[in-house]
Amino acid sequence: MQVRFKSYLLFFLLFVTLVYQTEAQQRSSRTRKPKSKAQLEREKRENLNRIQEANRILEQTKQQKEASLGQLNAIKEKITVQKKVITNISSELNYIESDVKQTESVVGNMQTDLQKLKAEYATMIYGASKTANSYNKLMFLFAADSFNQFIRRLTYLRQYSESRKKQVAEINRVTTNLGQKLTVLNRQKKQKKTLLNVQVKENYNLLSLKDQQDNMVQQLSQKEKELREEVNRRQAAVRKLDNVIANMVREEIARAARVAKSRAGAEGGTATRTSTNKVTLTPETALLSSNFGGNKGRFSWPVERGFISQRFGVHAHPVLRNVSTRNNGIDIQTNAGESVRSIFSGIVRAVLEVPPYHTVVMIQHGEYFTTFTKLKSANVSEGQKVDAKEVIGTVYTNPDGTTELHFEIWRNTTKLNPETWLLTR
């Protein structure tokens, strides 16, 4: 009974300890929610895929032998993903370290419990040996003064024997569990050591990538004159494209207003109020527009593979000092021959050539417009209805080996950041 009481007490103390640890973890999670192991594993696979994509894109740009901004962008993408890989490994190490500490704590408690059980068993055996020297079992039984005392002594001997058996069984059970926990602990420590070696390797890879980046920047710095001329050409092209898109949007606004006015006249009703800076929506286009807006952050990318090489807004030039460039959309660097897909159902409003952006395709989705530029060719024509993920063309590859899609989203005459509308990668 004493052994059972001590076991219950030990389990109670362990329970209280676990409750305290759980409450402490919950208090910590209120300020910072750690990622789950499944989430870390998923991110690891995604990061490895992104590195492979960046490697393929980088190899294509290297075929031209000369340093280019496309190569620099691919290296920067690899550095960005490499940092995420290292962060992911650190998070995995935190999980393993937590598991190791927890297992070590359990092992320590079990070892203490085992020592107590063995000590109690030794005391029991010692007491039994002393009794055996004075009496044997038969003498102990037949020395009873009455039949009732005989029965009580017999019951005592049986209980004593059962207690010894239970004690031995408990010792064996704890010993087996302890061996299993030690095996788990050794496996966890091995995983930790392996992961630490991987982390060291990935850190070396990161340093190597940063050296490549520095060398690439140094090579490009020697082409300062060419780069400045390229910046001027790019900014002029941005303004030209901006005017082209704005004109197409204004034409569609005017066209929709004319259609609404004509429809109202034919039906003998009051003309719908129109705006000079907003598309006049019919019930059908209003639903399309609402569905488009409701899917913000959930659109598939216009290309299956690639990375954002330049984001929306004003950015410092990656090589030239005190030089900034403006981007009204995002540039996605991808593989040569990559197909371009519509991100949502709509109507093709324009397919035209805008040097140096090559082929431009604009699709209307109610009051929203998506524009795809730097296409080598287009598979659609003006007025055609397209579905989500329908291929509309192929990305153009520059002479320096860079394959890059320029993508914009407008709501009427307002430019939007496309990155916030696409699925996060």
XYZ file of C-alpha atoms in Angstrom:
425
model
C 0.000 0.000 0.000
C 2.870 2.331 0.833
C 4.432 1.707 -2.578
C 1.114 2.369 -4.303
C 0.680 5.601 -2.360
C 4.150 6.765 -3.377
C 3.401 5.925 -7.006
C 0.174 7.925 -6.881
C 2.028 10.821 -5.291
C 4.686 10.705 -7.983
C 2.079 10.680 -10.771
C 0.280 13.595 -9.114
C 3.476 15.630 -8.967
C 4.158 14.864 -12.619
C 0.618 15.942 -13.512
C 1.021 19.242 -11.654
C 4.334 19.830 -13.426
C 2.783 19.195 -16.843
C -0.121 21.526 -16.077
C 2.317 24.254 -15.026
C 4.380 23.788 -18.207
C 1.221 23.892 -20.340
C 0.063 27.121 -18.717
C 3.511 28.648 -19.226
C 3.449 27.674 -22.912
C -0.028 29.168 -23.287
C 1.132 32.436 -21.723
C 4.075 32.500 -24.110
C 1.855 31.736 -27.132
C -0.262 34.811 -26.419
C 2.676 36.981 -27.460
C 4.183 34.727 -30.143
C 2.542 31.793 -31.874
C 5.208 29.315 -33.046
C 4.746 27.512 -36.317
C 3.668 23.901 -36.198
C 5.942 21.074 -37.308
C 3.650 20.386 -40.275
C 3.835 24.045 -41.294
C 7.631 24.034 -41.024
C 7.795 20.892 -43.156
C 5.523 22.457 -45.786
C 7.620 25.639 -45.846
C 10.778 23.568 -46.193
C 9.422 21.880 -49.334
C 8.246 25.219 -50.743
C 11.620 26.868 -50.106
C 13.504 23.983 -51.725
C 11.237 24.277 -54.786
C 11.854 28.030 -54.928
C 15.608 27.508 -54.793
C 15.381 24.985 -57.643
C 13.328 27.452 -59.697
C 15.821 30.248 -59.014
C 18.672 27.917 -60.022
C 16.998 27.105 -63.350
C 16.340 30.787 -64.040
C 19.896 31.732 -63.048
C 21.388 29.088 -65.353
C 19.363 30.475 -68.273
C 20.641 34.008 -67.665
C 24.226 32.737 -67.290
C 24.162 31.323 -70.810
C 24.873 34.848 -72.119
C 28.141 34.896 -70.095
C 27.860 38.615 -69.319
C 26.644 39.922 -65.965
C 23.073 41.220 -66.017
C 20.418 42.517 -63.660
C 18.506 39.310 -64.365
C 21.369 37.279 -62.914
C 21.578 39.626 -59.940
C 17.840 39.303 -59.313
C 18.070 35.495 -59.424
C 20.943 35.516 -56.925
C 19.031 37.886 -54.637
C 16.025 35.561 -54.794
C 18.231 32.620 -53.816
C 19.617 34.640 -50.885
C 16.098 35.532 -49.731
C 14.971 31.911 -49.858
C 18.238 30.697 -48.309
C 17.616 32.922 -45.288
C 14.148 31.399 -44.965
C 15.676 27.916 -45.136
C 18.049 28.779 -42.273
C 15.203 30.300 -40.252
C 13.172 27.159 -40.903
C 16.046 24.979 -39.652
C 16.359 27.127 -36.514
C 12.654 26.618 -35.804
C 13.052 22.859 -36.281
C 16.001 22.907 -33.887
C 13.859 24.701 -31.308
C 11.265 21.950 -31.570
C 13.871 19.212 -31.237
C 15.555 21.021 -28.333
C 12.170 21.267 -26.602
C 11.531 17.552 -27.225
C 14.987 16.657 -25.910
C 14.482 18.651 -22.707
C 11.051 17.125 -22.165
C 12.354 13.608 -22.749
C 15.350 14.230 -20.473
C 12.966 15.406 -17.760
C 10.815 12.281 -18.134
C 13.918 10.060 -18.129
C 15.215 11.756 -14.981
C 11.893 11.259 -13.191
C 11.729 7.633 -14.285
C 15.292 6.973 -13.127
C 14.471 8.485 -9.731
C 11.288 6.422 -9.531
C 13.183 3.280 -10.474
C 15.792 3.873 -7.778
C 13.036 4.288 -5.174
C 11.270 1.137 -6.319
C 14.494 -0.869 -6.146
C 15.303 0.534 -2.710
C 11.838 -0.371 -1.422
C 12.130 -3.834 -2.911
C 15.538 -4.322 -1.321
C 14.070 -3.343 2.060
C 11.233 -5.802 1.535
C 13.635 -8.641 0.651
C 15.845 -7.825 3.611
C 12.868 -7.919 5.947
C 11.755 -11.211 4.475
C 15.218 -12.724 4.933
C 15.272 -11.735 8.596
C 11.863 -13.311 9.082
C 12.991 -16.455 7.291
C 15.895 -16.815 9.741
C 13.495 -16.810 12.698
C 10.583 -18.804 11.331
C 9.544 -20.669 8.314
C 6.127 -20.114 6.819
C 4.617 -23.246 8.385
C 5.830 -22.391 11.844
C 4.496 -18.855 11.402
C 1.080 -20.219 10.443
C 0.749 -22.978 13.034
C 1.926 -20.747 15.838
C -1.455 -18.997 15.593
C -3.526 -18.944 18.807
C -6.819 -19.418 17.003
C -8.271 -20.355 13.644
C -9.139 -16.745 12.864
C -5.547 -15.707 13.563
C -4.393 -18.562 11.311
C -6.563 -17.178 8.486
C -5.267 -13.652 9.049
C -1.635 -14.893 8.960
C -2.302 -16.857 5.778
C -3.903 -13.780 4.183
C -0.911 -11.682 5.222
C 1.541 -14.120 3.614
C -0.470 -14.113 0.393
C -0.653 -10.309 0.331
C 3.062 -10.101 1.070
C 3.824 -12.439 -1.827
C 1.547 -10.478 -4.170
C 3.208 -7.222 -3.122
C 6.619 -8.629 -4.015
C 5.328 -9.790 -7.401
C 3.742 -6.396 -8.091
C 6.924 -4.648 -7.017
C 8.984 -6.767 -9.408
C 6.459 -6.156 -12.207
C 6.538 -2.404 -11.545
C 10.324 -2.399 -11.617
C 10.300 -4.307 -14.910
C 7.687 -1.950 -16.389
C 9.578 1.188 -15.412
C 12.851 -0.337 -16.643
C 11.267 -1.142 -20.043
C 9.727 2.312 -20.379
C 12.994 3.905 -19.352
C 14.838 1.963 -22.046
C 12.301 3.107 -24.640
C 12.601 6.727 -23.553
C 16.399 6.525 -23.682
C 16.141 5.206 -27.243
C 13.871 8.138 -28.140
C 16.250 10.546 -26.452
C 19.257 9.199 -28.359
C 17.326 9.460 -31.633
C 16.328 13.054 -30.862
C 19.914 14.000 -30.034
C 21.064 12.388 -33.273
C 18.465 14.386 -35.216
C 19.618 17.539 -33.487
C 23.255 16.877 -34.380
C 22.351 16.144 -38.011
C 20.232 19.282 -38.258
C 23.009 21.400 -36.734
C 25.365 20.112 -39.438
C 22.763 20.997 -42.085
C 22.437 24.478 -40.598
C 26.199 24.997 -40.784
C 26.164 23.864 -44.421
C 23.284 26.197 -45.301
C 25.075 29.108 -43.633
C 28.107 28.419 -45.812
C 25.795 28.369 -48.838
C 24.402 31.746 -47.783
C 27.886 33.222 -47.483
C 28.721 31.844 -50.927
C 25.602 33.428 -52.410
C 26.447 36.779 -50.836
C 29.923 36.558 -52.388
C 28.304 35.889 -55.767
C 26.024 38.871 -55.244
C 28.959 41.149 -54.369
C 30.903 39.971 -57.419
C 27.869 40.507 -59.655
C 27.328 44.030 -58.295
C 31.011 44.776 -58.851
C 30.838 43.586 -62.459
C 27.680 45.585 -63.113
C 29.193 48.687 -61.508
C 31.735 48.718 -64.313
C 28.824 49.211 -66.715
C 27.520 52.328 -64.991
C 26.999 54.263 -68.211
C 25.044 51.426 -69.811
C 22.983 50.943 -66.667
C 22.060 54.632 -66.462
C 21.000 54.578 -70.105
C 18.948 51.454 -69.379
C 17.282 53.168 -66.392
C 16.329 56.132 -68.570
C 14.930 53.848 -71.263
C 13.020 51.848 -68.672
C 11.466 54.891 -67.044
C 10.483 56.278 -70.441
C 8.933 52.907 -71.262
C 7.078 52.897 -67.917
C 5.567 56.300 -68.678
C 4.643 55.180 -72.182
C 2.998 51.990 -70.923
C 1.226 53.924 -68.185
C -0.269 56.280 -70.782
C -1.293 53.373 -73.016
C -3.058 51.545 -70.188
C -4.691 54.755 -68.909
C -6.001 55.523 -72.418
C -7.385 51.996 -72.787
C -9.090 52.254 -69.402
C -10.589 55.656 -70.269
C -11.818 54.292 -73.596
C -13.513 51.405 -71.804
C -15.081 53.795 -69.275
C -16.427 55.915 -72.158
C -17.600 52.836 -74.088
C -19.451 51.434 -71.074
C -21.109 54.834 -70.539
C -22.255 54.952 -74.158
C -23.649 51.431 -73.979
C -25.536 52.239 -70.766
C -26.976 55.412 -72.280
C -27.989 53.630 -75.482
C -29.617 50.780 -73.559
C -31.576 53.220 -71.406
C -32.791 55.071 -74.531
C -33.869 51.862 -76.255
C -35.830 50.796 -73.181
C -37.429 54.240 -72.848
C -36.129 54.655 -69.307
C -34.052 57.251 -67.550
C -30.391 57.254 -68.563
C -28.053 55.711 -65.995
C -25.758 58.174 -64.292
C -22.241 57.694 -65.607
C -18.808 58.776 -64.430
C -15.726 59.872 -66.345
C -13.382 57.916 -64.071
C -15.399 54.775 -63.288
C -16.761 51.986 -65.443
C -20.549 52.037 -65.646
C -21.493 48.551 -64.508
C -24.348 46.391 -65.672
C -25.775 43.766 -63.263
C -23.556 41.138 -64.920
C -20.335 43.174 -64.816
C -21.139 44.354 -61.271
C -21.264 40.704 -60.144
C -18.004 39.967 -61.990
C -16.369 42.996 -60.394
C -17.601 41.997 -56.936
C -16.274 38.456 -57.348
C -12.914 39.778 -58.476
C -12.634 42.107 -55.480
C -13.764 39.366 -53.112
C -10.886 37.104 -54.173
C -8.127 39.496 -53.149
C -5.107 37.543 -51.925
C -6.346 34.268 -53.446
C -5.526 34.626 -57.157
C -3.150 32.168 -58.794
C 0.000 33.661 -60.278
C -0.062 34.641 -63.966
C 2.875 32.238 -64.484
C 3.244 28.830 -62.877
C 6.904 29.277 -61.883
C 9.054 32.266 -61.029
C 9.687 34.953 -58.429
C 9.038 38.678 -58.077
C 12.149 40.421 -59.364
C 10.832 43.951 -58.792
C 7.949 44.950 -56.555
C 5.296 47.631 -56.779
C 6.266 51.239 -56.047
C 9.529 53.198 -55.941
C 12.760 51.293 -55.295
C 16.456 52.067 -55.104
C 18.462 50.749 -58.031
C 20.312 47.544 -57.044
C 23.637 48.849 -58.394
C 23.560 52.602 -59.088
C 23.726 54.959 -56.130
C 21.138 57.684 -55.616
C 19.041 56.251 -58.443
C 15.492 54.984 -57.960
C 12.940 53.465 -60.285
C 9.144 53.337 -60.216
C 7.112 50.242 -60.918
C 3.345 50.470 -61.476
C 3.008 46.693 -61.159
C 5.320 43.777 -60.437
C 7.928 42.019 -62.558
C 8.020 38.225 -62.349
C 11.213 36.550 -63.521
C 10.542 33.065 -64.843
C 11.720 30.335 -67.227
C 12.113 30.765 -70.951
C 8.966 29.766 -72.838
C 6.770 30.066 -69.730
C 3.032 30.324 -70.423
C 1.049 33.351 -69.196
C -2.403 32.739 -67.682
C -5.363 34.952 -66.908
C -5.880 35.196 -63.157
C -9.693 35.540 -63.430
C -12.477 35.300 -65.970
C -13.036 38.403 -68.075
C -13.035 39.952 -71.538
C -9.898 40.770 -73.530
C -10.038 44.505 -74.231
C -6.711 44.989 -76.008
C -3.901 43.057 -77.687
C -1.242 45.396 -79.033
C 2.487 46.022 -79.413
C 4.104 48.580 -77.074
C 7.901 48.730 -77.593
C 9.986 47.884 -75.631
C 7.341 45.882 -73.760
C 6.555 43.830 -76.862
C 3.045 42.318 -76.798
C 0.570 43.702 -74.265
C -2.729 42.027 -73.297
C -5.354 43.782 -71.168
C -8.326 41.909 -69.684
C -11.324 43.566 -68.077
C -13.087 42.116 -65.024
C -15.899 44.607 -64.404
C -14.259 47.725 -62.976
C -10.912 45.883 -62.635
C -8.271 45.558 -65.362
C -5.301 43.169 -65.483
C -2.471 43.941 -67.881
C 0.197 41.474 -69.022
C 3.238 42.887 -70.806
C 6.571 41.600 -72.136
C 4.823 38.805 -74.006
C 6.498 37.099 -76.913
C 3.132 36.167 -78.400
C -0.564 36.203 -77.525
C -3.092 33.380 -77.862
C -6.164 35.618 -77.522
C -7.799 38.410 -79.460
C -9.727 41.573 -78.590
C -13.295 40.924 -77.418
C -12.603 37.302 -76.509
C -13.928 35.900 -73.231
C -11.345 34.092 -71.108
C -11.548 31.937 -67.995
C -9.336 31.869 -64.917
C -5.978 30.129 -65.570
C -6.578 30.166 -69.347
C -3.311 30.559 -71.269
C -3.206 33.910 -73.050
C 0.399 33.962 -74.313
C 4.102 33.272 -73.754
C 6.686 35.374 -71.905
C 9.363 37.129 -73.961
C 13.059 36.400 -73.292
C 15.452 39.364 -73.458
C 18.756 39.157 -75.343
C 20.583 38.938 -71.985
C 18.700 35.706 -71.224
C 16.231 37.232 -68.741
C 12.618 36.065 -69.066
C 10.393 38.503 -67.207
C 6.648 39.203 -67.161
C 5.380 42.662 -66.215
C 1.957 42.459 -64.543
C -0.383 45.261 -63.427
C -3.831 45.497 -61.809
C -5.979 48.631 -62.037
C -9.323 49.448 -60.503
C -10.754 51.956 -62.934
C -7.955 54.588 -63.092
C -6.269 53.577 -59.818
C -3.113 51.436 -59.875
C -3.094 48.588 -57.333
C -0.279 46.495 -55.895
C -0.655 43.111 -57.662
C 1.349 41.278 -55.012
C -1.418 41.766 -52.441
C -3.924 40.168 -54.817
C -1.927 37.003 -55.553
C -1.446 33.938 -53.413
C 1.567 34.237 -51.127
C 4.568 32.190 -52.159
